[in-house]
């Protein structure tokens, strides 16, 4: 557990970067500090590992005042990941990571073995290990940065805007990867970002800060979206917060209706016989969706249904089939992004099980409201 108790940081020029911060960060979760530029996020983070010294107040790590510990000892238990990864440019990827176990006393061979394992853990192909950082993409460099931070197996990981410099698609992958890693490793992660969407996606708890280094609200993402404490937080979490809040409601109650399917390569005649109006999902041998055909489209086609004939589909919704279930947001997005106005519901193996409509999602939302599952 990390506790900020009345922590203030005033820099030498008089700037108050953090003002009387009280914050308790639980073990084993991802706590996100989010807020506009200059609100004191980096300063707060760096006071934990004493790269910045607090002016007043106390920071406790597992009940011990960080100020009473030698910085080198303290930092051995705290990994640190920054934007652009901060890698050594003249060392290979493998050696960038192996440096850490070697500093901790491991022999070179053992350190490299450990580094190889870590690169696999963060999802980097082994053949990249011999390259230099400049020969990797931004997203790959960030993964190396995470591997290096994990090398000493620290219980605490501080991450300062680690994904802000990579493009949105790669950022999304890195976020998913971090969530997967965290579910395996169970570190205590303090993650700084200025991006509220990122905060809401990856945070177990989110601390919204305002300029002047004041804590505006500290809550779960769902509570933040449902009940912003004031106009600043409401504006910061955004206009479409009602829609985004659907991401926290499981779609287990959404009706999955039957959906006509056509196997790729099947005769157009047979497909027409199945479909007098509307749309059918075209599937592969495993039943996975490839796209759509409409009755109108089939009427102009000849021979068999080919990949080139398909209208591309929208997002997929993983229906409740005993395993994980998508959220109401995923179900609604599937319905809204589909050319057929029907979202494709799939099972956990990715095979089509039926369809969901926007109307079905809204009906499920109304039921959830009645059952008191939606904070109001
Ligand atoms: N070394 C420093 N000296 C003086 N002021 C600083 C220093 N570092 C940061 N600041 C100021 O402290 C405030 C908070 O900065 P910072 O913690 O970097 O915010 P954030 O990470 O949220 O953008 C800003 O006004 C910034 O200009
Ligand atoms: Mg910063």
Short mmCIF file of C-alpha atoms and ligand atoms in Angstrom, two decimals:
data_model
loop_
_atom_site.label_atom_id
_atom_site.label_comp_id
_atom_site.label_asym_id
_atom_site.label_seq_id
_atom_site.Cartn_x
_atom_site.Cartn_y
_atom_site.Cartn_z
CA UNK A 1 0.00 0.00 0.00
CA UNK A 2 1.16 3.52 -0.81
CA UNK A 3 -0.17 6.37 1.29
CA UNK A 4 0.18 10.08 0.61
CA UNK A 5 -0.52 11.98 3.81
CA UNK A 6 -0.91 15.75 3.41
CA UNK A 7 1.89 15.78 0.81
CA UNK A 8 2.92 19.12 -0.67
CA UNK A 9 5.62 19.85 -3.21
CA UNK A 10 6.78 23.41 -3.71
CA UNK A 11 9.62 23.75 -6.22
CA UNK A 12 12.46 26.22 -5.59
CA UNK A 13 10.86 28.84 -7.84
CA UNK A 14 7.74 28.81 -5.65
CA UNK A 15 5.55 26.67 -7.93
CA UNK A 16 3.22 24.55 -5.86
CA UNK A 17 3.06 21.39 -7.98
CA UNK A 18 1.21 19.24 -5.44
CA UNK A 19 -0.96 20.71 -2.74
CA UNK A 20 -1.80 18.79 0.42
CA UNK A 21 -2.42 15.47 -1.30
CA UNK A 22 -4.07 12.64 0.63
CA UNK A 23 -4.30 9.44 -1.37
CA UNK A 24 -4.27 5.75 -0.50
CA UNK A 25 -3.16 3.37 -3.25
CA UNK A 26 -4.16 -0.24 -2.72
CA UNK A 27 -1.87 -3.19 -3.42
CA UNK A 28 -2.26 -5.33 -6.48
CA UNK A 29 -4.27 -2.96 -8.65
CA UNK A 30 -3.78 -0.25 -11.22
CA UNK A 31 -4.27 3.23 -9.79
CA UNK A 32 -4.31 5.98 -12.40
CA UNK A 33 -3.44 9.63 -11.79
CA UNK A 34 -5.12 11.65 -14.52
CA UNK A 35 -5.52 15.35 -15.14
CA UNK A 36 -4.52 18.15 -17.48
CA UNK A 37 -0.90 18.99 -18.21
CA UNK A 38 0.89 20.64 -15.30
CA UNK A 39 -1.50 19.38 -12.61
CA UNK A 40 1.29 17.62 -10.70
CA UNK A 41 0.97 13.99 -11.86
CA UNK A 42 4.65 13.44 -12.61
CA UNK A 43 5.69 15.22 -9.43
CA UNK A 44 3.36 13.00 -7.37
CA UNK A 45 4.70 9.85 -9.03
CA UNK A 46 8.34 10.82 -8.55
CA UNK A 47 7.87 11.58 -4.90
CA UNK A 48 7.08 7.88 -4.38
CA UNK A 49 10.57 6.79 -5.46
CA UNK A 50 12.17 10.04 -4.22
CA UNK A 51 13.29 11.30 -7.60
CA UNK A 52 11.51 14.38 -6.24
CA UNK A 53 11.53 15.12 -2.50
CA UNK A 54 8.27 16.22 -0.88
CA UNK A 55 8.36 19.64 0.78
CA UNK A 56 6.04 18.51 3.55
CA UNK A 57 3.81 15.60 4.43
CA UNK A 58 4.57 11.88 4.46
CA UNK A 59 4.58 9.10 1.91
CA UNK A 60 4.35 5.60 3.30
CA UNK A 61 5.20 2.50 1.31
CA UNK A 62 3.93 -0.60 3.12
CA UNK A 63 3.76 1.49 6.27
CA UNK A 64 7.37 2.72 6.01
CA UNK A 65 8.18 6.38 5.42
CA UNK A 66 9.98 6.51 2.06
CA UNK A 67 12.02 9.37 3.45
CA UNK A 68 13.61 7.07 5.99
CA UNK A 69 14.91 4.70 3.30
CA UNK A 70 18.00 4.99 1.14
CA UNK A 71 16.88 5.98 -2.38
CA UNK A 72 18.86 3.13 -3.97
CA UNK A 73 17.26 0.54 -1.68
CA UNK A 74 13.83 2.08 -2.14
CA UNK A 75 14.10 2.04 -5.93
CA UNK A 76 15.08 -1.61 -6.06
CA UNK A 77 11.47 -2.40 -5.15
CA UNK A 78 9.97 0.16 -7.53
CA UNK A 79 10.06 -0.22 -11.32
CA UNK A 80 9.81 2.96 -13.37
CA UNK A 81 8.57 3.27 -16.95
CA UNK A 82 8.56 6.54 -18.88
CA UNK A 83 7.43 7.83 -22.25
CA UNK A 84 9.81 6.82 -25.08
CA UNK A 85 11.00 3.99 -22.84
CA UNK A 86 14.33 5.65 -21.89
CA UNK A 87 16.39 2.81 -23.34
CA UNK A 88 20.17 2.84 -23.75
CA UNK A 89 20.64 3.48 -27.48
CA UNK A 90 23.99 1.69 -27.79
CA UNK A 91 22.90 -1.53 -26.14
CA UNK A 92 20.87 -4.27 -27.76
CA UNK A 93 17.29 -4.84 -26.65
CA UNK A 94 18.40 -7.94 -24.76
CA UNK A 95 21.21 -6.11 -22.97
CA UNK A 96 18.94 -3.19 -22.11
CA UNK A 97 16.87 -5.61 -20.07
CA UNK A 98 19.74 -7.84 -18.88
CA UNK A 99 21.48 -4.81 -17.35
CA UNK A 100 19.06 -4.85 -14.44
CA UNK A 101 19.60 -8.43 -13.20
CA UNK A 102 23.34 -7.89 -13.68
CA UNK A 103 23.23 -4.82 -11.48
CA UNK A 104 21.49 -7.00 -8.91
CA UNK A 105 24.38 -9.46 -9.04
CA UNK A 106 23.30 -12.04 -11.63
CA UNK A 107 25.95 -13.57 -13.93
CA UNK A 108 25.78 -12.49 -17.56
CA UNK A 109 24.34 -15.78 -18.87
CA UNK A 110 21.64 -15.90 -16.18
CA UNK A 111 20.82 -12.22 -16.72
CA UNK A 112 20.38 -12.79 -20.45
CA UNK A 113 18.21 -15.81 -19.82
CA UNK A 114 16.02 -13.76 -17.51
CA UNK A 115 15.91 -10.94 -20.08
CA UNK A 116 14.81 -13.39 -22.78
CA UNK A 117 11.96 -14.58 -20.56
CA UNK A 118 10.88 -11.02 -19.83
CA UNK A 119 10.83 -10.04 -23.50
CA UNK A 120 8.49 -12.97 -24.11
CA UNK A 121 6.36 -11.92 -21.13
CA UNK A 122 5.74 -8.49 -22.64
CA UNK A 123 4.95 -10.02 -26.03
CA UNK A 124 8.10 -9.22 -28.01
CA UNK A 125 9.23 -11.75 -30.65
CA UNK A 126 12.61 -13.31 -29.74
CA UNK A 127 14.24 -12.21 -32.99
CA UNK A 128 14.06 -8.57 -31.90
CA UNK A 129 16.37 -9.19 -28.94
CA UNK A 130 19.55 -8.57 -30.94
CA UNK A 131 18.38 -5.26 -32.39
CA UNK A 132 19.13 -1.80 -31.08
CA UNK A 133 16.29 0.36 -29.74
CA UNK A 134 16.28 2.66 -32.80
CA UNK A 135 15.50 -0.41 -34.95
CA UNK A 136 12.20 -0.99 -33.14
CA UNK A 137 8.84 0.74 -33.49
CA UNK A 138 7.65 3.04 -30.72
CA UNK A 139 5.27 0.40 -29.40
CA UNK A 140 8.00 -2.25 -29.34
CA UNK A 141 10.34 0.13 -27.50
CA UNK A 142 7.67 0.67 -24.87
CA UNK A 143 7.41 -3.08 -24.38
CA UNK A 144 11.17 -3.25 -23.83
CA UNK A 145 10.81 -0.44 -21.29
CA UNK A 146 8.16 -2.44 -19.44
CA UNK A 147 10.32 -5.60 -19.57
CA UNK A 148 13.23 -3.68 -18.10
CA UNK A 149 11.08 -2.25 -15.33
CA UNK A 150 9.92 -5.77 -14.47
CA UNK A 151 13.44 -7.21 -14.48
CA UNK A 152 14.06 -6.73 -10.78
CA UNK A 153 10.58 -8.16 -10.08
CA UNK A 154 9.60 -5.08 -8.07
CA UNK A 155 6.27 -5.21 -6.24
CA UNK A 156 5.54 -1.62 -7.33
CA UNK A 157 5.58 -0.20 -10.85
CA UNK A 158 5.42 3.53 -11.60
CA UNK A 159 4.43 4.37 -15.17
CA UNK A 160 4.55 7.96 -16.40
CA UNK A 161 2.57 8.42 -19.65
CA UNK A 162 4.23 5.27 -20.99
CA UNK A 163 1.96 4.96 -24.03
CA UNK A 164 1.37 8.63 -24.89
CA UNK A 165 3.89 8.79 -27.73
CA UNK A 166 2.58 5.84 -29.75
CA UNK A 167 -0.27 5.88 -32.25
CA UNK A 168 -3.81 5.09 -31.04
CA UNK A 169 -4.02 1.55 -32.43
CA UNK A 170 -0.71 0.50 -30.90
CA UNK A 171 -1.65 2.28 -27.68
CA UNK A 172 -4.79 0.19 -27.47
CA UNK A 173 -2.70 -3.01 -27.86
CA UNK A 174 -0.24 -1.88 -25.20
CA UNK A 175 -3.11 -1.13 -22.82
CA UNK A 176 -4.59 -4.60 -23.39
CA UNK A 177 -1.16 -6.11 -22.87
CA UNK A 178 -0.70 -4.22 -19.62
CA UNK A 179 -4.07 -5.47 -18.35
CA UNK A 180 -3.13 -9.04 -19.29
CA UNK A 181 0.28 -8.69 -17.61
CA UNK A 182 -1.29 -7.22 -14.51
CA UNK A 183 -3.80 -10.07 -14.25
CA UNK A 184 -0.83 -12.46 -14.21
CA UNK A 185 1.64 -10.49 -12.12
CA UNK A 186 -0.59 -8.61 -9.67
CA UNK A 187 1.83 -5.70 -9.19
CA UNK A 188 0.88 -2.47 -7.52
CA UNK A 189 0.86 -0.10 -10.47
CA UNK A 190 0.64 3.68 -10.33
CA UNK A 191 -0.03 4.91 -13.85
CA UNK A 192 0.03 8.55 -14.96
CA UNK A 193 -1.82 9.77 -18.04
CA UNK A 194 -3.56 12.91 -19.31
CA UNK A 195 -5.96 10.74 -21.33
CA UNK A 196 -9.23 10.09 -19.50
CA UNK A 197 -10.15 7.23 -21.86
CA UNK A 198 -6.91 5.47 -21.02
CA UNK A 199 -7.51 6.09 -17.32
CA UNK A 200 -10.99 4.62 -17.48
CA UNK A 201 -9.91 1.62 -19.49
CA UNK A 202 -7.02 0.49 -17.35
CA UNK A 203 -7.67 1.92 -13.88
CA UNK A 204 -9.09 -0.03 -10.95
CA UNK A 205 -9.18 3.34 -9.23
CA UNK A 206 -8.73 6.74 -10.86
CA UNK A 207 -7.51 9.91 -9.15
CA UNK A 208 -8.54 12.99 -11.12
CA UNK A 209 -6.23 15.92 -10.38
CA UNK A 210 -6.69 19.58 -11.18
CA UNK A 211 -4.02 22.19 -11.86
CA UNK A 212 -2.42 23.31 -8.63
CA UNK A 213 -1.88 19.70 -7.61
CA UNK A 214 -5.22 19.16 -5.92
CA UNK A 215 -7.13 15.92 -5.91
CA UNK A 216 -10.56 16.47 -7.47
CA UNK A 217 -12.02 12.97 -7.18
CA UNK A 218 -10.78 9.49 -6.37
CA UNK A 219 -13.09 6.70 -7.43
CA UNK A 220 -13.62 3.63 -9.57
CA UNK A 221 -14.03 4.40 -13.27
CA UNK A 222 -17.73 3.45 -13.13
CA UNK A 223 -18.40 5.78 -10.19
CA UNK A 224 -16.44 8.58 -11.85
CA UNK A 225 -18.58 8.35 -14.97
CA UNK A 226 -21.83 7.99 -13.05
CA UNK A 227 -21.21 10.59 -10.36
CA UNK A 228 -18.62 13.25 -11.11
CA UNK A 229 -18.32 15.36 -7.96
CA UNK A 230 -18.20 18.73 -9.69
CA UNK A 231 -18.19 20.54 -13.04
CA UNK A 232 -14.44 20.18 -13.47
CA UNK A 233 -14.59 16.39 -13.21
CA UNK A 234 -17.78 16.22 -15.30
CA UNK A 235 -16.12 18.24 -18.07
CA UNK A 236 -12.95 16.19 -17.79
CA UNK A 237 -14.62 12.79 -18.01
CA UNK A 238 -16.41 14.09 -21.08
CA UNK A 239 -19.68 14.56 -22.82
CA UNK A 240 -20.30 10.97 -23.82
CA UNK A 241 -19.75 9.64 -20.33
CA UNK A 242 -23.22 8.08 -20.29
CA UNK A 243 -22.31 5.98 -23.30
CA UNK A 244 -18.92 5.06 -21.88
CA UNK A 245 -20.50 4.03 -18.59
CA UNK A 246 -22.17 1.21 -20.53
CA UNK A 247 -18.71 -0.32 -20.67
CA UNK A 248 -19.03 -1.24 -17.00
CA UNK A 249 -22.36 -3.03 -17.31
CA UNK A 250 -22.27 -6.66 -18.30
CA UNK A 251 -24.50 -7.49 -21.23
CA UNK A 252 -25.63 -10.81 -19.76
CA UNK A 253 -29.28 -9.72 -19.95
CA UNK A 254 -29.25 -8.76 -23.62
CA UNK A 255 -31.44 -10.90 -25.84
CA UNK A 256 -29.47 -12.76 -28.49
CA UNK A 257 -31.80 -13.31 -31.46
CA UNK A 258 -31.33 -15.91 -34.21
CA UNK A 259 -29.18 -14.80 -37.12
CA UNK A 260 -29.17 -16.28 -40.62
CA UNK A 261 -25.72 -17.48 -41.64
CA UNK A 262 -24.30 -18.46 -45.01
CA UNK A 263 -21.08 -20.45 -45.40
CA UNK A 264 -18.47 -18.86 -47.62
CA UNK A 265 -18.40 -20.67 -50.95
CA UNK A 266 -21.96 -21.94 -50.73
CA UNK A 267 -24.18 -21.60 -53.82
CA UNK A 268 -25.95 -18.26 -54.23
CA UNK A 269 -29.20 -20.18 -54.90
CA UNK A 270 -29.02 -21.87 -51.50
CA UNK A 271 -28.26 -18.56 -49.80
CA UNK A 272 -31.25 -16.89 -51.49
CA UNK A 273 -33.48 -19.70 -50.27
CA UNK A 274 -32.43 -18.92 -46.70
CA UNK A 275 -32.89 -15.18 -46.93
CA UNK A 276 -35.91 -13.48 -48.48
CA UNK A 277 -35.09 -10.12 -46.97
CA UNK A 278 -32.56 -8.50 -44.68
CA UNK A 279 -29.03 -9.67 -44.05
CA UNK A 280 -27.08 -12.85 -43.31
CA UNK A 281 -23.66 -13.22 -41.75
CA UNK A 282 -21.17 -15.07 -43.92
CA UNK A 283 -19.05 -17.52 -41.90
CA UNK A 284 -15.98 -19.70 -42.39
CA UNK A 285 -15.76 -23.46 -41.66
CA UNK A 286 -15.37 -22.73 -37.94
CA UNK A 287 -18.51 -20.57 -37.93
CA UNK A 288 -16.50 -17.36 -37.49
CA UNK A 289 -17.98 -14.25 -39.12
CA UNK A 290 -16.31 -12.94 -42.28
CA UNK A 291 -18.81 -10.25 -43.32
CA UNK A 292 -22.37 -9.82 -44.50
CA UNK A 293 -24.54 -10.42 -47.56
CA UNK A 294 -27.95 -8.84 -48.06
CA UNK A 295 -30.94 -10.34 -49.84
CA UNK A 296 -30.68 -7.44 -52.30
CA UNK A 297 -27.00 -8.21 -52.89
CA UNK A 298 -27.70 -11.93 -53.45
CA UNK A 299 -30.28 -11.10 -56.12
CA UNK A 300 -27.50 -9.72 -58.36
CA UNK A 301 -24.93 -12.46 -57.63
CA UNK A 302 -24.21 -15.69 -59.49
CA UNK A 303 -22.35 -18.91 -58.72
CA UNK A 304 -21.17 -19.12 -55.15
CA UNK A 305 -20.76 -16.59 -52.34
CA UNK A 306 -17.19 -15.28 -52.56
CA UNK A 307 -15.10 -13.15 -50.21
CA UNK A 308 -15.20 -10.30 -52.74
CA UNK A 309 -19.01 -10.22 -52.47
CA UNK A 310 -19.07 -9.48 -48.74
CA UNK A 311 -20.00 -6.23 -47.05
CA UNK A 312 -17.55 -5.80 -44.19
CA UNK A 313 -18.91 -6.17 -40.69
CA UNK A 314 -18.74 -4.07 -37.56
CA UNK A 315 -17.38 -4.91 -34.14
CA UNK A 316 -18.23 -8.26 -32.53
CA UNK A 317 -19.97 -8.87 -29.25
CA UNK A 318 -18.96 -11.85 -27.10
CA UNK A 319 -22.27 -13.23 -25.85
CA UNK A 320 -22.75 -14.99 -22.56
CA UNK A 321 -21.88 -18.60 -23.28
CA UNK A 322 -20.73 -19.54 -19.83
CA UNK A 323 -17.41 -17.73 -20.16
CA UNK A 324 -16.67 -14.03 -20.31
CA UNK A 325 -19.47 -11.75 -21.49
CA UNK A 326 -19.03 -8.46 -23.28
CA UNK A 327 -20.31 -5.19 -21.88
CA UNK A 328 -23.48 -3.35 -22.86
CA UNK A 329 -21.21 -0.88 -24.62
CA UNK A 330 -19.68 -3.69 -26.70
CA UNK A 331 -23.15 -5.01 -27.56
CA UNK A 332 -24.42 -1.56 -28.55
CA UNK A 333 -21.28 -0.81 -30.54
CA UNK A 334 -21.66 -4.12 -32.40
CA UNK A 335 -25.25 -3.23 -33.32
CA UNK A 336 -24.46 0.36 -34.32
CA UNK A 337 -21.35 -0.47 -36.34
CA UNK A 338 -22.98 -3.24 -38.39
CA UNK A 339 -24.26 -2.59 -41.93
CA UNK A 340 -27.23 -4.81 -41.03
CA UNK A 341 -28.08 -2.79 -37.88
CA UNK A 342 -27.59 -6.09 -36.08
CA UNK A 343 -24.52 -6.82 -34.04
CA UNK A 344 -22.93 -10.23 -34.49
CA UNK A 345 -22.87 -12.14 -31.22
CA UNK A 346 -20.09 -14.74 -31.00
CA UNK A 347 -19.13 -17.35 -28.43
CA UNK A 348 -15.79 -17.34 -26.67
CA UNK A 349 -14.27 -19.31 -29.57
CA UNK A 350 -15.41 -16.60 -31.98
CA UNK A 351 -18.21 -18.54 -33.71
CA UNK A 352 -21.51 -16.81 -34.52
CA UNK A 353 -24.29 -17.56 -32.04
CA UNK A 354 -26.85 -14.92 -33.04
CA UNK A 355 -27.45 -11.20 -33.26
CA UNK A 356 -28.04 -8.28 -30.92
CA UNK A 357 -29.99 -5.13 -31.75
CA UNK A 358 -29.66 -1.64 -30.28
CA UNK A 359 -33.25 -2.04 -29.03
CA UNK A 360 -32.28 -5.21 -27.12
CA UNK A 361 -29.38 -3.35 -25.49
CA UNK A 362 -31.64 -0.49 -24.40
CA UNK A 363 -34.18 -2.97 -23.02
CA UNK A 364 -31.41 -4.66 -21.01
CA UNK A 365 -30.29 -1.25 -19.76
CA UNK A 366 -33.83 -0.50 -18.58
CA UNK A 367 -33.89 -3.86 -16.74
CA UNK A 368 -30.53 -3.13 -15.12
CA UNK A 369 -31.88 0.25 -13.96
CA UNK A 370 -34.93 -1.39 -12.42
CA UNK A 371 -32.70 -3.91 -10.68
CA UNK A 372 -30.67 -1.02 -9.26
CA UNK A 373 -27.48 -2.07 -11.06
CA UNK A 374 -27.00 1.35 -12.64
CA UNK A 375 -25.83 4.13 -10.34
CA UNK A 376 -27.94 7.24 -10.90
N1 LIG B 1 11.79 21.08 -11.57
C1 LIG B 1 10.77 21.94 -11.55
N2 LIG B 1 10.93 23.23 -11.14
C2 LIG B 1 9.90 24.10 -11.11
N3 LIG B 1 8.65 23.79 -11.44
C3 LIG B 1 8.41 22.54 -11.87
C4 LIG B 1 9.45 21.56 -11.95
N4 LIG B 1 8.90 20.39 -12.40
C5 LIG B 1 7.60 20.65 -12.59
N5 LIG B 1 7.29 21.93 -12.29
C6 LIG B 1 5.98 22.56 -12.33
O1 LIG B 1 5.14 21.87 -11.43
C7 LIG B 1 3.83 21.76 -11.97
C8 LIG B 1 3.46 20.29 -12.05
O2 LIG B 1 4.32 19.65 -12.97
P1 LIG B 1 4.23 18.11 -13.30
O3 LIG B 1 4.25 17.34 -12.04
O4 LIG B 1 5.28 17.80 -14.30
O5 LIG B 1 2.78 18.01 -13.96
P2 LIG B 1 2.13 16.94 -14.95
O6 LIG B 1 2.97 15.71 -14.90
O7 LIG B 1 0.75 16.75 -14.42
O8 LIG B 1 2.09 17.58 -16.30
C9 LIG B 1 3.85 22.47 -13.31
O9 LIG B 1 3.42 23.79 -13.11
C10 LIG B 1 5.32 22.44 -13.68
O10 LIG B 1 5.64 23.51 -14.51
MG1 LIG B 2 3.95 14.71 -16.48
#
